[in-house]
Rosetta silent file (secondary structure, phi, psi, omega in degrees, C-alpha in Angstrom):
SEQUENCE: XXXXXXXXXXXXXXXXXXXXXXXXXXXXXXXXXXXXXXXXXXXXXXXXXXXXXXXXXXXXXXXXXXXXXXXXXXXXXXXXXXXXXXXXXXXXXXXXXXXXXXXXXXXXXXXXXXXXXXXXXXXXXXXXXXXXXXXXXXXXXXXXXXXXXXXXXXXXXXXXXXXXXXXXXXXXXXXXXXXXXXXXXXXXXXXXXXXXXXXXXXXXXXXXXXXXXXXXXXXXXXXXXXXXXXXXXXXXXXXXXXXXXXXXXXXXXXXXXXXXXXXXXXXXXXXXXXXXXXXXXXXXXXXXXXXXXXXXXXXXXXXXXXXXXX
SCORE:     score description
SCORE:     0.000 S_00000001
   1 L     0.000  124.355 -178.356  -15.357  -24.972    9.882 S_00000001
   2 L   -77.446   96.125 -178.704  -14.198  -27.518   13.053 S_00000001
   3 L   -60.238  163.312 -178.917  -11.251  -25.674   14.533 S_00000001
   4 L  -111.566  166.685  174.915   -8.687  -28.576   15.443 S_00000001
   5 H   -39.659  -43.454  175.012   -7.385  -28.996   18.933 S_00000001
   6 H   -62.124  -37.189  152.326   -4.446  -27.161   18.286 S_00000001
   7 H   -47.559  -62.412  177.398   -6.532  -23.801   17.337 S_00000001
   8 H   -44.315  -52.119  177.415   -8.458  -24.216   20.588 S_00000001
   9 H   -90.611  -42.283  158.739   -5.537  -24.168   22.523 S_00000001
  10 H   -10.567  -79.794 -169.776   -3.651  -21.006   20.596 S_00000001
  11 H   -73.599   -2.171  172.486   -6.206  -19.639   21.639 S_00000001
  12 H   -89.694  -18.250 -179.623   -6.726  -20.039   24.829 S_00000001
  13 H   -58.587  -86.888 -168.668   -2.494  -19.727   25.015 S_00000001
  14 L   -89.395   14.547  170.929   -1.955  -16.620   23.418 S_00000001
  15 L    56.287   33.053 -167.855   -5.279  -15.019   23.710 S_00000001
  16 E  -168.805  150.342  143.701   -5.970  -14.397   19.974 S_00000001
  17 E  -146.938  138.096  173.740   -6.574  -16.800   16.827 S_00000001
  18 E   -96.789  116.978 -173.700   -6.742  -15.892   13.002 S_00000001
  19 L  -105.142  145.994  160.173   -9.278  -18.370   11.632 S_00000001
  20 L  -109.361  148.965  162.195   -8.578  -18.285    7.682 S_00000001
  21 L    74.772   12.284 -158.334  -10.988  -18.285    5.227 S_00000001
  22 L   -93.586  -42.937  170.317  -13.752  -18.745    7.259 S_00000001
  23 L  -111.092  162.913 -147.732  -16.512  -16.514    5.466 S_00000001
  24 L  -115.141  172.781  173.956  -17.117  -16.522    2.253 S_00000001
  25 H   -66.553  -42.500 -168.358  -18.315  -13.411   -0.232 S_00000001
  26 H   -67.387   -4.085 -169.056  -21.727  -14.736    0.074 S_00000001
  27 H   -72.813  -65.220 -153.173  -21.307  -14.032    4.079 S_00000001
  28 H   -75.811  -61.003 -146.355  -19.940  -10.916    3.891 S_00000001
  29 L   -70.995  -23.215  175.422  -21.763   -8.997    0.684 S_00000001
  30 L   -62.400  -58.057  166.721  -25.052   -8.733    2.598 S_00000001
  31 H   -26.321  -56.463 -157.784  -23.015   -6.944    5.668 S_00000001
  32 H   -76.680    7.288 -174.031  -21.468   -4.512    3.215 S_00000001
  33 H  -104.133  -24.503  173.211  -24.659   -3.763    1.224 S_00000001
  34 H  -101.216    6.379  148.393  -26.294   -2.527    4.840 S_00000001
  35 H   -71.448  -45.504  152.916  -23.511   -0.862    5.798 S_00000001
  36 H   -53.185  -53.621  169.001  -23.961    0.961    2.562 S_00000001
  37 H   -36.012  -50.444  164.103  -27.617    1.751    3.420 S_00000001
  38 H   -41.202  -43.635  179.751  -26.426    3.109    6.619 S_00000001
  39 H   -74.223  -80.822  166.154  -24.067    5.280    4.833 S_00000001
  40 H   -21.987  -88.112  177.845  -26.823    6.476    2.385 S_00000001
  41 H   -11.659  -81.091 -169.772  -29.118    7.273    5.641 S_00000001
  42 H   -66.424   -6.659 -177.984  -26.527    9.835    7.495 S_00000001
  43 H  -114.778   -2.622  170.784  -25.583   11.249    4.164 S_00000001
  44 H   -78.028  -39.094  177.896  -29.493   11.659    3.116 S_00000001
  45 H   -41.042  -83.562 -174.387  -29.130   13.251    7.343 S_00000001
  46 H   -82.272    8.132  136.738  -26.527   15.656    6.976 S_00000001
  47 H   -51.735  -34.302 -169.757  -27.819   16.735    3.649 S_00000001
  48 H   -89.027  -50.827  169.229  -31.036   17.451    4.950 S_00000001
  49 L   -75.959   27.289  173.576  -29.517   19.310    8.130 S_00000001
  50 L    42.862   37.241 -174.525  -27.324   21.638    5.684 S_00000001
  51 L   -91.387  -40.712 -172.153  -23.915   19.882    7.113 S_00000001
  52 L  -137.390  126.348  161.105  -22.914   18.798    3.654 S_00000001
  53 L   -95.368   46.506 -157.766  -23.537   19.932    0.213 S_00000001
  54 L  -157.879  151.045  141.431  -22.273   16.852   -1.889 S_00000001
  55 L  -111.437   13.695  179.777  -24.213   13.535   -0.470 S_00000001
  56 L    29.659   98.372 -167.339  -21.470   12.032   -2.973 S_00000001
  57 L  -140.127   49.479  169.343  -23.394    9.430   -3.680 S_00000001
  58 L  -106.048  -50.556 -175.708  -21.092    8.294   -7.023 S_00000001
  59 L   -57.543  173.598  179.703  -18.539    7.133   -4.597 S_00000001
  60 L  -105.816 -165.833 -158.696  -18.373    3.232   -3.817 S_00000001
  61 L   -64.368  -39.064  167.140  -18.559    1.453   -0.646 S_00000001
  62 L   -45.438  -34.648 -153.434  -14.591    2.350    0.334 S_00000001
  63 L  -128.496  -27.955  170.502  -14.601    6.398   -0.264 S_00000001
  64 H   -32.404  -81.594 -158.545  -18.115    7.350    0.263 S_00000001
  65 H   -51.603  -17.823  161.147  -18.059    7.878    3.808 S_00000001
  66 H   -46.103  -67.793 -144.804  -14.389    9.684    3.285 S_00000001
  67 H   -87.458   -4.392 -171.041  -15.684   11.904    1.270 S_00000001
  68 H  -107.894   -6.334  165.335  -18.459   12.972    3.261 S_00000001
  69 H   -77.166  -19.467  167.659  -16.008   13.152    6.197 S_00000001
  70 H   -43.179  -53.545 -171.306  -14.694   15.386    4.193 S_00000001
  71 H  -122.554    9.230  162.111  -16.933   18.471    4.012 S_00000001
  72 L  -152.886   85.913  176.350  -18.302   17.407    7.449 S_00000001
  73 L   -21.816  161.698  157.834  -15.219   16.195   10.228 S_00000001
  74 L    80.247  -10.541  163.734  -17.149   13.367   12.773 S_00000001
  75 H   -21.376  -68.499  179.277  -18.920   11.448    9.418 S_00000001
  76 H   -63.853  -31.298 -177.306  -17.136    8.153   10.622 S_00000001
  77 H   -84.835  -12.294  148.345  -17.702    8.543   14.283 S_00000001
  78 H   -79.940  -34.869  147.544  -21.264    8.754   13.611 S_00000001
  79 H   -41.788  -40.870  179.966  -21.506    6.000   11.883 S_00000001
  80 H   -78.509  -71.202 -158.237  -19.953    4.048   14.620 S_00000001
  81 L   -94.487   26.340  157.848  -21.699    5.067   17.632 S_00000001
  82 L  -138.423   36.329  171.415  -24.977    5.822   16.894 S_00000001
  83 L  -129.347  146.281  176.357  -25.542    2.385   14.667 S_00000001
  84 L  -144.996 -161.178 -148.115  -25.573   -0.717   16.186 S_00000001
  85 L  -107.666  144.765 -148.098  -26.467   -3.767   14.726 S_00000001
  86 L  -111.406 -160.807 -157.068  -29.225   -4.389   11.756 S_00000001
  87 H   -90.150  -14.741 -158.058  -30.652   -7.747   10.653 S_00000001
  88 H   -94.852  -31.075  154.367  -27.950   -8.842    8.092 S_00000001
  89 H   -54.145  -28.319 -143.398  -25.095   -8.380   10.898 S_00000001
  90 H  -100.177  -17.959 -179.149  -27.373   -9.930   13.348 S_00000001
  91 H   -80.191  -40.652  173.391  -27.388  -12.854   10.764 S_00000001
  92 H   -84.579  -30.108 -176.794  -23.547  -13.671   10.328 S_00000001
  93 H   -64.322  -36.726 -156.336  -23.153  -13.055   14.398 S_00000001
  94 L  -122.405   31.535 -161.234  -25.758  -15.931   15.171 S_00000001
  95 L  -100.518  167.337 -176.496  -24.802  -17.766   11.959 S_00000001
  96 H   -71.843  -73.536 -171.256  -23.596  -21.633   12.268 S_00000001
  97 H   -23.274  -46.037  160.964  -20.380  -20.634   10.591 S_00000001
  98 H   -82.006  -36.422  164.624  -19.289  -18.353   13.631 S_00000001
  99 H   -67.106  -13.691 -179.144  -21.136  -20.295   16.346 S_00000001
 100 L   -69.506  -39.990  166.462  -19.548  -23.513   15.203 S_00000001
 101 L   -65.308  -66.920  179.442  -15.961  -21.801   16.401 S_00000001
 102 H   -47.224  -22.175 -163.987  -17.358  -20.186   19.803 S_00000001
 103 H   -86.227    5.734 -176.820  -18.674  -22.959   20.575 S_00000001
 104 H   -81.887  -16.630 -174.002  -15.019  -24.865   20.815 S_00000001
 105 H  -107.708  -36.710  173.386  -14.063  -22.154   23.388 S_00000001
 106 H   -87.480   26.016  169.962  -17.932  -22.212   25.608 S_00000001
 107 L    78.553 -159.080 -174.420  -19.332  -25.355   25.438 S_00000001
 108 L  -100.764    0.633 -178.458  -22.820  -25.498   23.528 S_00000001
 109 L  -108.120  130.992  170.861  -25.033  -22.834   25.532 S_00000001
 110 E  -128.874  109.672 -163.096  -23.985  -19.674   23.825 S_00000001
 111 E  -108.927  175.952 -168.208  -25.812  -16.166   24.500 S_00000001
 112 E  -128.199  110.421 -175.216  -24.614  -13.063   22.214 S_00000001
 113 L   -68.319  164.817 -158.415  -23.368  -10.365   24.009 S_00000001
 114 L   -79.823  -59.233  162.870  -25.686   -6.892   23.345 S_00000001
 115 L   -63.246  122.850 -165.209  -22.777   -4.827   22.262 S_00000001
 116 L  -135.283  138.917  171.353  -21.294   -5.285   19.011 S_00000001
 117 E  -113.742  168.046 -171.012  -19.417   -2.068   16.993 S_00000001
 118 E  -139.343  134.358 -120.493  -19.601   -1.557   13.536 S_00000001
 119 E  -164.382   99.472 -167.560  -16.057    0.494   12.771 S_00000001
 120 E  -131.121   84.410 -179.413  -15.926    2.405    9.079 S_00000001
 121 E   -80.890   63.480 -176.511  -11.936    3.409    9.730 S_00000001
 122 L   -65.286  116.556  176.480  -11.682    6.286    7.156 S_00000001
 123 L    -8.828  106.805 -167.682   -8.255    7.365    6.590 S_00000001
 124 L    76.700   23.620 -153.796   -6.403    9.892    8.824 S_00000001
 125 L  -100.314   90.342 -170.334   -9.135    9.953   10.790 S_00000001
 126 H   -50.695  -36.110 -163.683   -7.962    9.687   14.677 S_00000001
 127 H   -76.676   13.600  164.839  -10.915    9.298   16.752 S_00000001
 128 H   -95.863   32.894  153.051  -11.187    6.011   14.649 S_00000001
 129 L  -114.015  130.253 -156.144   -7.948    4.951   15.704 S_00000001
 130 L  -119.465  112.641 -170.654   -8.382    2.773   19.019 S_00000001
 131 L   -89.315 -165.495 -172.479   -5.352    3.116   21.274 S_00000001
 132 L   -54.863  133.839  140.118   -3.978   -0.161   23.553 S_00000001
 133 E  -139.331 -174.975  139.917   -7.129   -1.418   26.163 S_00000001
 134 L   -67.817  143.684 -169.831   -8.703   -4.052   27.259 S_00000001
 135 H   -77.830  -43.457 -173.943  -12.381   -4.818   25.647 S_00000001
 136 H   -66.175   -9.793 -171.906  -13.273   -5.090   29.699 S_00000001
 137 H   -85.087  -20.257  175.018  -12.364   -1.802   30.633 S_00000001
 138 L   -60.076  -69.310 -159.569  -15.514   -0.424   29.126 S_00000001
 139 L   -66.071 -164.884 -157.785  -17.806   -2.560   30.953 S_00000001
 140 L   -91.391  120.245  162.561  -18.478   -3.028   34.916 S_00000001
 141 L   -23.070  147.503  172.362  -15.991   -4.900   37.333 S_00000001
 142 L   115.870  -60.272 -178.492  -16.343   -8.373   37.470 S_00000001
 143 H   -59.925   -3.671  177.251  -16.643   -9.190   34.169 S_00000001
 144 H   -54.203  -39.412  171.449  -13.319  -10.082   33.462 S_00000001
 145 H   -56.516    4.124 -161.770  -13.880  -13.400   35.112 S_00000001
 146 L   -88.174  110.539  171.946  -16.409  -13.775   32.364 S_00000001
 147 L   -90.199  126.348 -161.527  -14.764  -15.699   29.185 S_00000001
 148 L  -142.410   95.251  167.974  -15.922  -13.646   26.330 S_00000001
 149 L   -74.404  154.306 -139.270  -14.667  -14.225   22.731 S_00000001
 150 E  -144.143  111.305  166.721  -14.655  -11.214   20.583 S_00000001
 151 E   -98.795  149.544  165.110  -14.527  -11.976   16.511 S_00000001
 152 E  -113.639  126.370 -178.013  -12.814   -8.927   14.893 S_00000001
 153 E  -137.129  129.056  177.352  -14.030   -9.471   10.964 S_00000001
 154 E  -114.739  145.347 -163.693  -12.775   -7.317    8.456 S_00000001
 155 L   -89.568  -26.547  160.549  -14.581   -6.635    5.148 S_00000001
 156 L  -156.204  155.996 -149.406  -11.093   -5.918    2.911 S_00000001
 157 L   -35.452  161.717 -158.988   -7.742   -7.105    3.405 S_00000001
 158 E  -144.173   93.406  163.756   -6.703   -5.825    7.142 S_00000001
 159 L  -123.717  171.393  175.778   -3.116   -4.645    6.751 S_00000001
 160 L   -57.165  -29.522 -173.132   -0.553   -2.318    8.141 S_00000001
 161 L   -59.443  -82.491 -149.634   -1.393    0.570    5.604 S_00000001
 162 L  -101.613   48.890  141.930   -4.919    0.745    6.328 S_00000001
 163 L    66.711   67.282 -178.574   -4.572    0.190    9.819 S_00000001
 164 L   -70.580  168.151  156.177   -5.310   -3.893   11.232 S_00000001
 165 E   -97.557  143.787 -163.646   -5.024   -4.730   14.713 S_00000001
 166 E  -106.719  140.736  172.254   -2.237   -5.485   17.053 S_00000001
 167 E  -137.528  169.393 -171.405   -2.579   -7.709   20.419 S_00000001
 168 E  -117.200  110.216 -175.946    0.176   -8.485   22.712 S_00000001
 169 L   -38.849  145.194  159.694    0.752  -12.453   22.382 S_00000001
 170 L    58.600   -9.151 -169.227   -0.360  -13.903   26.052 S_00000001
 171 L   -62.621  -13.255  155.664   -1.086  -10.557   27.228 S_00000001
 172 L  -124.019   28.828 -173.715   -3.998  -11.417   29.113 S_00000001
 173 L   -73.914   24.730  174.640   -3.109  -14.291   31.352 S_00000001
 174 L  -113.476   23.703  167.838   -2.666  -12.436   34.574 S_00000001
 175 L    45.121   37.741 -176.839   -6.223  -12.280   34.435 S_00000001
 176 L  -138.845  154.284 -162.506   -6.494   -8.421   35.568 S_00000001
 177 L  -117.067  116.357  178.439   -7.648   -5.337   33.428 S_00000001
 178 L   -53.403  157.641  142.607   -4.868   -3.138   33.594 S_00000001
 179 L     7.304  121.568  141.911   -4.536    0.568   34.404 S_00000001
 180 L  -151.574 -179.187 -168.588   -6.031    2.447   31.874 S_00000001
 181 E  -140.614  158.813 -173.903   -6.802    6.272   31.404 S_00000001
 182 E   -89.456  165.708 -155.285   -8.752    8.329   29.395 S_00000001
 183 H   -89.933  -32.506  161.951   -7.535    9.641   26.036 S_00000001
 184 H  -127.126   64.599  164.567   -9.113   12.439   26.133 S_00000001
 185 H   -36.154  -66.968  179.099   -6.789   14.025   28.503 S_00000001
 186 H  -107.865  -16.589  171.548   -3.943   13.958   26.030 S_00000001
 187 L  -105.094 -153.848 -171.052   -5.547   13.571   22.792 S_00000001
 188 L   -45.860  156.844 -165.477   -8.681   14.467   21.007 S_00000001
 189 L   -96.983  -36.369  170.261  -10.959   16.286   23.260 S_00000001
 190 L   -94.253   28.561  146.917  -14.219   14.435   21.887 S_00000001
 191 L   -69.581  123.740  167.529  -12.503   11.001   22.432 S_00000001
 192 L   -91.470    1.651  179.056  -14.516    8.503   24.263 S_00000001
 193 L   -70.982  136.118  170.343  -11.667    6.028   24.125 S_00000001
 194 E  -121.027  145.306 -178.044   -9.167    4.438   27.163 S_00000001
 195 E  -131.330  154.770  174.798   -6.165    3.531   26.824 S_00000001
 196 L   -89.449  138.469  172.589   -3.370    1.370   28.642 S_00000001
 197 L   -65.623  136.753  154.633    0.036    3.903   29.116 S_00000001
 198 L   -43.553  -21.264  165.384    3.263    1.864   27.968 S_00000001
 199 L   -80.896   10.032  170.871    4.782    1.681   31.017 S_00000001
 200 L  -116.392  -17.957  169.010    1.669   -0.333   32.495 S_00000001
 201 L   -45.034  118.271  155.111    1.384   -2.696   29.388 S_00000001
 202 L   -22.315  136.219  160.828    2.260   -6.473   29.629 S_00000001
 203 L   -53.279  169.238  175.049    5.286   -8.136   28.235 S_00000001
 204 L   136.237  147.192  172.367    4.565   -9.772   25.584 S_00000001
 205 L   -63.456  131.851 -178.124    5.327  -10.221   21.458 S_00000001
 206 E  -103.804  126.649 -172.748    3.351   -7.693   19.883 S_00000001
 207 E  -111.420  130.131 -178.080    1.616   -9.425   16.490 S_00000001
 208 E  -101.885   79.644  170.032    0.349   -7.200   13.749 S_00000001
 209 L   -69.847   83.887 -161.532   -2.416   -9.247   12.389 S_00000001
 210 L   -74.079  126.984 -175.223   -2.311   -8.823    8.678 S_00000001
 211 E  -137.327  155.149 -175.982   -5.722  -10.873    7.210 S_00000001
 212 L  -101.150  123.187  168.113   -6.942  -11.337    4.153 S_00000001
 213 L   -24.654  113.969 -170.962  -10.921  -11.164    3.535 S_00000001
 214 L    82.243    8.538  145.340  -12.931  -13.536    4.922 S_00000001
 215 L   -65.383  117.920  170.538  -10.282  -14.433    7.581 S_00000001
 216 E  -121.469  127.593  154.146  -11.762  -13.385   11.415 S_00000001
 217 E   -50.838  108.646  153.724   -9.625  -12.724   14.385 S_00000001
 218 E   -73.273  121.702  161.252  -11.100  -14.289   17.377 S_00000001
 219 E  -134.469 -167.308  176.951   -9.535  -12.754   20.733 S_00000001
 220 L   -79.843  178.962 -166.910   -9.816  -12.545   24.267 S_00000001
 221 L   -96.547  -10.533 -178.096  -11.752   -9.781   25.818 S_00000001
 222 L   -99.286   -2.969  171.849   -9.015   -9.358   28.413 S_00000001
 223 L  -100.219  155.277  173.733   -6.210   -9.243   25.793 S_00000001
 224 L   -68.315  131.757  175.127   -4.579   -5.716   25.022 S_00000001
 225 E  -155.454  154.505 -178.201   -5.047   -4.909   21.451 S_00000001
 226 E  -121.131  131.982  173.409   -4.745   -1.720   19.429 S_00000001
 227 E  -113.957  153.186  176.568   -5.699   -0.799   15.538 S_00000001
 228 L  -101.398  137.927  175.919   -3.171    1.033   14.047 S_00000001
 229 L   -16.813   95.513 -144.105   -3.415    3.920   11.702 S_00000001
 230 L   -62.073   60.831 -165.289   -5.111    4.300    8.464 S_00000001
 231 L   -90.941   30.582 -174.123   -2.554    5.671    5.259 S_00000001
 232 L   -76.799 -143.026   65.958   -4.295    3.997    2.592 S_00000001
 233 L    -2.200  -32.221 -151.151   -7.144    5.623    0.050 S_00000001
 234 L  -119.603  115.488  173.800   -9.696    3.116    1.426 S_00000001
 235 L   -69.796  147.348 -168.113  -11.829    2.849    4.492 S_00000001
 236 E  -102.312  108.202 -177.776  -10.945   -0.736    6.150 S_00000001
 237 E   -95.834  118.416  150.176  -14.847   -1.571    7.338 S_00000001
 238 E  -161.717 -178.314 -148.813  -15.166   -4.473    9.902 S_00000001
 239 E  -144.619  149.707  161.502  -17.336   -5.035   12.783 S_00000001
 240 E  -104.405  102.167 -171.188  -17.196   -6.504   16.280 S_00000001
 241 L  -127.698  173.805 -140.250  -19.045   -8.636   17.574 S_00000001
 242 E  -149.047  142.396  174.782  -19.042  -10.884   21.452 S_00000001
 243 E  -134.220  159.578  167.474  -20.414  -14.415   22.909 S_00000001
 244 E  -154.929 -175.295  174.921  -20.654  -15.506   26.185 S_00000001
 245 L   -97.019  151.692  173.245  -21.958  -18.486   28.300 S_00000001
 246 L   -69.324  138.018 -176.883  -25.535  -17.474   29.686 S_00000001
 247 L    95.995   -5.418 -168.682  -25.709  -16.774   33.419 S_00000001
 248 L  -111.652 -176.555  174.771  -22.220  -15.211   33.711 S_00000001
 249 L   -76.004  104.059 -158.650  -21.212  -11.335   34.094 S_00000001
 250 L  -126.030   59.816  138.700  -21.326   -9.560   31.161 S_00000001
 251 L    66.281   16.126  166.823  -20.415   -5.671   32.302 S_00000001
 252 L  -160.976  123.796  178.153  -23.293   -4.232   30.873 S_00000001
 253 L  -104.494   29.083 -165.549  -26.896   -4.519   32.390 S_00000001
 254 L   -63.351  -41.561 -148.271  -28.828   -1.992   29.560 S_00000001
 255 L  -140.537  115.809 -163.011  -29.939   -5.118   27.345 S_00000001
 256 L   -60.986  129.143  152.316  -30.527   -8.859   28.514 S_00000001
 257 L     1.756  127.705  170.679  -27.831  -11.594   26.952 S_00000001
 258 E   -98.259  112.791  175.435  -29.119  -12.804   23.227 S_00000001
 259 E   -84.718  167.996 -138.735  -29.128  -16.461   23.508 S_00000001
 260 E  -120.079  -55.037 -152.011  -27.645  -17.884   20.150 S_00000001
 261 E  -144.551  114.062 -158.269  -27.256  -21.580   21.114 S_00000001
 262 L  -134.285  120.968 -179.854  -28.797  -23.928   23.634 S_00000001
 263 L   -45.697  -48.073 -170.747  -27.225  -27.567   24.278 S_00000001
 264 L   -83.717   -6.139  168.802  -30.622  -29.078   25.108 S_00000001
 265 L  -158.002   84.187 -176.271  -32.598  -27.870   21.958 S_00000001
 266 L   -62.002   -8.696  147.129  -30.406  -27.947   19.225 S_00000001
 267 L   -50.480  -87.866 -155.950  -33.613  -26.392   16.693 S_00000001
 268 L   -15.662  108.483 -157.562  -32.994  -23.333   18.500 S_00000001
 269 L  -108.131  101.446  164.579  -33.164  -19.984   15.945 S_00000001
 270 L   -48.458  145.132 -169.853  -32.684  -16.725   17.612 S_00000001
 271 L   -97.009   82.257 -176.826  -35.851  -14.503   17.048 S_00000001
 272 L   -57.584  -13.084  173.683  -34.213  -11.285   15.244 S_00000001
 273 L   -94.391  -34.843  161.417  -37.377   -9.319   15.277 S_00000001
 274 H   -39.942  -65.004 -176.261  -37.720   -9.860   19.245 S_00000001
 275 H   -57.019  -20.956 -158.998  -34.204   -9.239   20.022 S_00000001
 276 H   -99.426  -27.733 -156.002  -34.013   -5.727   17.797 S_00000001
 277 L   -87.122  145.473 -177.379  -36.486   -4.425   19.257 S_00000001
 278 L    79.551  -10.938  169.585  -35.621   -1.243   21.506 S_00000001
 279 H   -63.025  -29.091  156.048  -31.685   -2.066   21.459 S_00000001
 280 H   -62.636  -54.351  167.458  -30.229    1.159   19.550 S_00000001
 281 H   -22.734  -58.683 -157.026  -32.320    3.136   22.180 S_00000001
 282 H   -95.459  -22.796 -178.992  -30.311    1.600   25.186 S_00000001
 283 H   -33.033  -62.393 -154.845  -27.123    1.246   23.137 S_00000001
 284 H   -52.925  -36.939 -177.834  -27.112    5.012   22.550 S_00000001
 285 H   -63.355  -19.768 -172.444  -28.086    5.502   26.176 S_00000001
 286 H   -82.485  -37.554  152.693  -25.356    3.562   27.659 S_00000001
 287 H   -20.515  -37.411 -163.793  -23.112    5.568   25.282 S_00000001
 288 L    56.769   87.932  148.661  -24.652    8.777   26.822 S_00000001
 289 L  -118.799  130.578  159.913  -24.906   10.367   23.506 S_00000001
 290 L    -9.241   94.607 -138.955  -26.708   13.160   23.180 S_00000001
 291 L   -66.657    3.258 -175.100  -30.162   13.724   21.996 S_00000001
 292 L   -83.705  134.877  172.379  -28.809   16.158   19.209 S_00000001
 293 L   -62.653  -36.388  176.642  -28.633   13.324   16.462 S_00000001
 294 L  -101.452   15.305  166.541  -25.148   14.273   15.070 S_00000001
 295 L   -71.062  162.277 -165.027  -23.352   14.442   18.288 S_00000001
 296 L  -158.847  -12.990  178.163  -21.234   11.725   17.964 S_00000001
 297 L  -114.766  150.058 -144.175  -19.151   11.559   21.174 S_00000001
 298 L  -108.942  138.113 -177.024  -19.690    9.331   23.716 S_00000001
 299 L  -143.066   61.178 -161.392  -19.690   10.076   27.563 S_00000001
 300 L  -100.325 -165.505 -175.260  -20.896    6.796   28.784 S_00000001
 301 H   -31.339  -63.373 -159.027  -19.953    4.624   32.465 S_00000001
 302 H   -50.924  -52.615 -172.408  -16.573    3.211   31.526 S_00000001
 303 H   -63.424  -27.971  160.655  -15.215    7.011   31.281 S_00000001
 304 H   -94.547   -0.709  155.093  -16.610    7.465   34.958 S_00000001
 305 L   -79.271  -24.455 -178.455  -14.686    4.125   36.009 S_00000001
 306 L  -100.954    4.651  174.144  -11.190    5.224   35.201 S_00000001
 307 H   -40.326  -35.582  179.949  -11.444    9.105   36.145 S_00000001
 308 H   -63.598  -26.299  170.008   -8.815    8.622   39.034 S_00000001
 309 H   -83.727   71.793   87.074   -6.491    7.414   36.079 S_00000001
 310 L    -7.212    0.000    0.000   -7.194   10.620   34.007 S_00000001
């Protein structure tokens, strides 16, 4: 899809754009069939490690993982951070359909940044509620000079109920990554999450960016954004994934830049069995997660840049 000028600059304006319509079921249904397989894996896991007696494996792709959060709290939060990304994600991130947008905000050399989350928001669940930050405060100083578009793509409708995301219109044009402190100070105790306070937050209109399937939020990595709370029935599954131009900072130096897209040899195919290999290793390490497999909280850098804001 050719974003028109007027997309291009939204987004560079207001630091966010809602592409509609942009993937299709055939895009998508591959994601969600290895995110089931994932789900099957950890519930063949904590079955095996006497965590759960049910591996409920009747439920569908919405309620499984619910239900297995169910007779064992931290289900979803394992899922997030100790998966990273398999070949059929690694296929819509470096697909023409997504690079054809990035490339209206980088030029035509595109690299793929190494982190990407994959974000199975089961219902009531808190530490899967993401309070205001910046996407930069995880990573290293510097990168913020770095322009680094961030697709948010959610696999069913993204509403207030089951808990979409919010950004603050313009919110990152002062080009500095705000204050933030860790969460869990005042909240959950096993939160690996930072948050901006409201009294350090930007002005700005705050837009609650309701989408429809196969719509993806692009935003900046420097705007404040939030997901909001989950009351549905249904976990709201979508995944994150990051581009950047090659050569710039990109605030994490476990796993070299994937290039995607190169101006001067337009053939260029990323090599997905090259690129996979050894990248959940350094994810998890940069995480700092634990070598106990079902640990699930994260004690990685970012958490030793803002201790004086604790």
């Amino acid at each position: 899809m050719a974003l028109t000028d007027e997309q291009v600059r939204q987004y560079f304006d207001d630091g966010f754009l809602i592409v509609e319509d942009l993937l299709t079921a055939d895009d998508l249904q591959p994601v969600m069939d290895e995110f089931e397989q994932v789900v099957d894996e950890w519930a063949e896991k904590l079955h095996g490690a006497g965590k759960i007696a049910d591996k409920c494996a009747d439920e569908d792709f919405f309620h499984r993982l619910t239900k297995l959060e169910e007779q064992w709290p931290g289900a979803a939060p394992l899922v997030h951070n100790r998966e990273q990304v398999r070949p059929a994600l690694a296929r819509l991130w470096s697909s023409d359909r997504l690079l054809d947008v990035v490339e209206r905000f980088l030029g035509p050399d595109i690299c793929g940044h190494p982190i990407s989350v994959i974000r199975p928001k089961t219902p009531n669940t808190q530490l899967m509620t993401v309070p205001w930050h910046q996407d930069a405060a995880y990573f290293t100083p510097g990168m913020e000079r770095t322009l680094q578009p961030v697709a948010w793509i959610p696999f069913i409708d993204a509403s207030r109920e089951n808990g979409t995301l919010q950004v603050i219109r313009g919110g990152h044009r002062s080009g500095q990554v705000f204050r933030h402190r860790k969460e869990c100070m005042v909240g959950h105790p096993k939160s690996w999450y930072v948050y901006i306070d409201e009294a350090d937050l930007p002005e700005g209109e705050r837009v609650t960016c309701e989408m429809k399937v196969g719509s993806v939020l692009f935003h900046n990595t420097m705007m404040p954004h939030r997901s909001t709370e989950n009351y549905s029935d249904k976990i709201r599954w979508t995944a994150d994934l990051r581009w950047q131009r090659p050569g710039e900072p990109a605030g994490f130096d476990e796993r070299p830049l994937v290039p995607m897209r190169k101006g001067d040899d337009p053939g260029f195919r990323l090599d997905l069995e090259e690129w996979s290999r050894g990248q959940l290793d350094d994810i998890q390490a940069y995480r700092g997660l634990a070598d106990d497999s079902f640990e699930y909280s994260c004690s990685g850098p970012w958490l030793d840049r803002w201790e004086e804001a604790a």
